[in-house]
XYZ file of C-alpha atoms in Angstrom:
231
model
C 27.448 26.045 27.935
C 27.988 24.994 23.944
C 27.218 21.668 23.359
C 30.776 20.140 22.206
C 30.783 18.114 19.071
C 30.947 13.947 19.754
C 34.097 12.207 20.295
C 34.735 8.610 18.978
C 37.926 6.969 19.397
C 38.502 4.696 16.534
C 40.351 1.459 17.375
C 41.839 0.136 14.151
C 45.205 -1.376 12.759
C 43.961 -0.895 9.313
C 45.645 2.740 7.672
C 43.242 3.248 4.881
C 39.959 2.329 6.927
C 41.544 4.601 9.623
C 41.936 7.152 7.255
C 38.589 6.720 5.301
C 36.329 7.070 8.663
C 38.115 9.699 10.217
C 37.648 11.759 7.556
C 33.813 10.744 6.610
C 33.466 11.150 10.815
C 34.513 14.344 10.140
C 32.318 15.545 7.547
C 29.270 14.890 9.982
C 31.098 16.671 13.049
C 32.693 13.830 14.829
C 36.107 14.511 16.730
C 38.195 11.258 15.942
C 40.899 9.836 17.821
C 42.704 6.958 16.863
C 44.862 3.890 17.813
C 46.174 1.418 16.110
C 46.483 -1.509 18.497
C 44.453 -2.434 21.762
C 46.850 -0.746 24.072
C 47.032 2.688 22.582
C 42.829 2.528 22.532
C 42.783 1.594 26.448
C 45.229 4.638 26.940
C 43.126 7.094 24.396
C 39.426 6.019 25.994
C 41.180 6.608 29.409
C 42.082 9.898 28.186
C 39.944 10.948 25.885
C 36.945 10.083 28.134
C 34.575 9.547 24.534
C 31.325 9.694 23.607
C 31.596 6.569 21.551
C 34.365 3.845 20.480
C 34.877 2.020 16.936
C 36.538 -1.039 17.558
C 38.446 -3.655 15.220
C 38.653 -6.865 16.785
C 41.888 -8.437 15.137
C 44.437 -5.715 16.968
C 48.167 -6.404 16.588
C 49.010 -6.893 20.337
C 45.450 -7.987 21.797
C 41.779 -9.556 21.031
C 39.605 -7.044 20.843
C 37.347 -8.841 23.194
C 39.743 -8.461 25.862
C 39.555 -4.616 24.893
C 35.840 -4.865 25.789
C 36.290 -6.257 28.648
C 39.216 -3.717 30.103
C 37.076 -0.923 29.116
C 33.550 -2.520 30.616
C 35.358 -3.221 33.964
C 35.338 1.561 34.010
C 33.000 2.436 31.546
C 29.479 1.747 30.231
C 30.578 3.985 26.597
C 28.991 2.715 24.000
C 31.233 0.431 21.572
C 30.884 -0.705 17.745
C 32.490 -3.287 16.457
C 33.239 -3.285 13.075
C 35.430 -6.548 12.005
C 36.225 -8.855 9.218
C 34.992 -11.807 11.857
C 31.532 -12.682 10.598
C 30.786 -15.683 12.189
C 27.847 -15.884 14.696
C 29.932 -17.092 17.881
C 32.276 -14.048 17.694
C 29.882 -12.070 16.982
C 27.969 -13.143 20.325
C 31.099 -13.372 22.314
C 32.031 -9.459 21.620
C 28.211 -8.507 22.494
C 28.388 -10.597 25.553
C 31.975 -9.199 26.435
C 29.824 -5.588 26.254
C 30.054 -4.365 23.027
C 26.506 -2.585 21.887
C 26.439 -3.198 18.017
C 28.650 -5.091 15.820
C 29.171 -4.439 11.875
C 31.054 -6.653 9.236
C 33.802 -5.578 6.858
C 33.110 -4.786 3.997
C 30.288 -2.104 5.653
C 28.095 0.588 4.254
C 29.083 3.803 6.196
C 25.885 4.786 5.957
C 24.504 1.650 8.256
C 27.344 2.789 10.180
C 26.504 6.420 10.549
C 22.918 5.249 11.467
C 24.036 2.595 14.538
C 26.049 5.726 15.612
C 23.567 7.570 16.429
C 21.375 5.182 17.564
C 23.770 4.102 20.166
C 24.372 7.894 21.078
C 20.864 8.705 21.387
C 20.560 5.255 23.811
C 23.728 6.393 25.471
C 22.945 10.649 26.180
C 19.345 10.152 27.402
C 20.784 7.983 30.831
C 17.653 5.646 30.557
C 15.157 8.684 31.556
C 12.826 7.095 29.322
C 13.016 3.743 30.068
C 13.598 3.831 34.111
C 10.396 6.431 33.917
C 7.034 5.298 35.035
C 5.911 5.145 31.344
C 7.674 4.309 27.818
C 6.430 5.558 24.961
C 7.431 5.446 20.980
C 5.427 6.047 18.346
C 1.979 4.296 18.888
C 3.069 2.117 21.885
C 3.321 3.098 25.260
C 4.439 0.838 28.472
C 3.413 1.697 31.502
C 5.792 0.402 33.900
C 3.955 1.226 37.194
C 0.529 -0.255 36.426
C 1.801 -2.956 33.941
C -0.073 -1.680 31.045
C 0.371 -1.978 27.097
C -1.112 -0.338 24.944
C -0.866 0.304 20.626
C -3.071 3.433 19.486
C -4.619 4.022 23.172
C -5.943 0.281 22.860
C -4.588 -2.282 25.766
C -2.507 -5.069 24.480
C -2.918 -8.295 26.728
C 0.952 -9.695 27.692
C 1.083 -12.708 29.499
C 3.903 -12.273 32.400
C 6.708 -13.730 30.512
C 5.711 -11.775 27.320
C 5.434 -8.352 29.442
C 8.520 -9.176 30.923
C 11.009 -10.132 27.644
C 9.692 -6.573 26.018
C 10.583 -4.491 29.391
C 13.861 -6.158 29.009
C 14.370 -5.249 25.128
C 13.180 -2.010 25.948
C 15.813 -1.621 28.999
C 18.098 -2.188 26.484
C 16.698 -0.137 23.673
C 18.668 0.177 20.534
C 21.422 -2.156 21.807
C 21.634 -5.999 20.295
C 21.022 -8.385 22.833
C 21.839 -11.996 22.321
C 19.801 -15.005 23.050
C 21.908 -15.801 26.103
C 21.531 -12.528 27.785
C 17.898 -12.457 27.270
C 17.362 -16.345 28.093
C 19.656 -15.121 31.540
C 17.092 -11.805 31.841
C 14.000 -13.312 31.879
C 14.016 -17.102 32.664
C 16.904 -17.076 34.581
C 20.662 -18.842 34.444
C 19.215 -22.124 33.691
C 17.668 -21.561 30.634
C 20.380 -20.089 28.504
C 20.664 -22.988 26.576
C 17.342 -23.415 25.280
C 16.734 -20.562 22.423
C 13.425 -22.068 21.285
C 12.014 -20.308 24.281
C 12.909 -17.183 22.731
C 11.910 -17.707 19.436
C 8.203 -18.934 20.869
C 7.822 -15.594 22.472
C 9.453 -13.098 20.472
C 7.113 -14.651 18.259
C 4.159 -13.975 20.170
C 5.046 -10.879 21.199
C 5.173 -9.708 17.382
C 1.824 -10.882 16.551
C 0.590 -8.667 19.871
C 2.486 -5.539 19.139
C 3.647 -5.051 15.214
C 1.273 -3.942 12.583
C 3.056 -6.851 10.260
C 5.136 -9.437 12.155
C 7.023 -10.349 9.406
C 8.034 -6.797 8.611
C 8.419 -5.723 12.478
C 9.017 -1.682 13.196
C 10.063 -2.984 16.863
C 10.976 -6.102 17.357
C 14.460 -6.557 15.088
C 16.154 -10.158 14.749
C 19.665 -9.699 14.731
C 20.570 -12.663 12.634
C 22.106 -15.925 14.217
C 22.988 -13.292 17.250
C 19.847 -12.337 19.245
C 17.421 -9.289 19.145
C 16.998 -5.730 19.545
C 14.346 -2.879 20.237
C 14.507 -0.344 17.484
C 14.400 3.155 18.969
């Protein structure tokens, strides 16, 4: 069977933006849909049954956090946000609503053609590589069945709570996860309030696994918002 061309519904009130992605989308062989309010995008991704959605957050008739959430409660589809909100609470509450990556207006499409694909690649490959016995990328590998680590062939010594905050990231692999969802992954309910956990161990976990922690190839600090495993 042909392999069918991707199919992102864009979710946007905004004509010109509207106009300006669907036809860059184009160029690189997306199919776009759009809608201009939250409604119409409920009824299109119900539809449409896409690859990927492009959502606004400030929709005519609805937050687009509430869009999030009626999709989430059907579908795991990946969703981008791309919105003129920029501070770091909205920002978390979309990504803990379920959104996967979330841009800022004004945006580079070319950032935005990258987290595409990213969250495609995370999205078509239903977590063979991660839910496998062994992870690898590039010069680390994971073995999840012997709880190994290793960079170049060499075994990397994790303590328990280190092994266990990079199996999470890399469950989660190319997706933005923010401090409360990984405080809630690996400590536990009780200690999503206290992100100086985090920062201790991501930390740690740098200096273990990236060639130069201050420049990490992993390991990505989503500013103000949380953390994600570059794939």
């Amino acid at each position: 069977m042909a392999k069918t061309n991707p199919v992102i519904i864009l979710i946007e009130d905004d004509p010109p933006i509207r106009r300006f992605l669907r036809t860059s989308l184009a160029l690189h062989e997306f199919i776009v849909f759009e809608a201009d309010s939250g409604k119409q995008g409920l009824i299109e991704a119900g539809v449409r049954k896409p690859d990927l959605l492009i959502l606004d957050l400030g929709l005519p008739d609805m937050d687009g956090v509430d869009v999030i959430k009626a999709i989430r409660g059907w579908s795991a589809v990946p969703i981008i946000i791309l919105s003129a909100r920029s501070n770091e609470q909205q920002k978390i509450e979309a990504l803990d609503a379920g959104a996967d990556d979330y841009l800022t207006k004004p945006f580079g499409f070319g950032e935005l053609l990258a987290r595409i694909r990213v969250a495609l690649r995370h999205s078509s490959r239903p977590m063979e590589q991660v839910q496998a016995d062994v992870f690898n990328i590039d010069n680390l590998k994971v073995d999840f069945l012997n709880r190994l680590v290793s960079l170049d062939d060499k075994e990397v010594h994790l303590t328990p709570i280190q092994y266990r905050l990079l199996c999470v990231l890399i469950k989660h692999a190319g997706r933005v996860l923010t401090h409360q969802q990984i405080l809630k992954e690996v400590w536990g309910p009780s200690y999503q309030e206290n992100p100086h956990y985090l920062r201790i161990y991501m930390s740690q976990l740098r200096q273990k696994l990236e060639a130069d922690p201050t420049q990490p190839r992993y390991l990505l600090t989503e500013s103000g918002v949380g953390y994600r495993f570059k794939i």
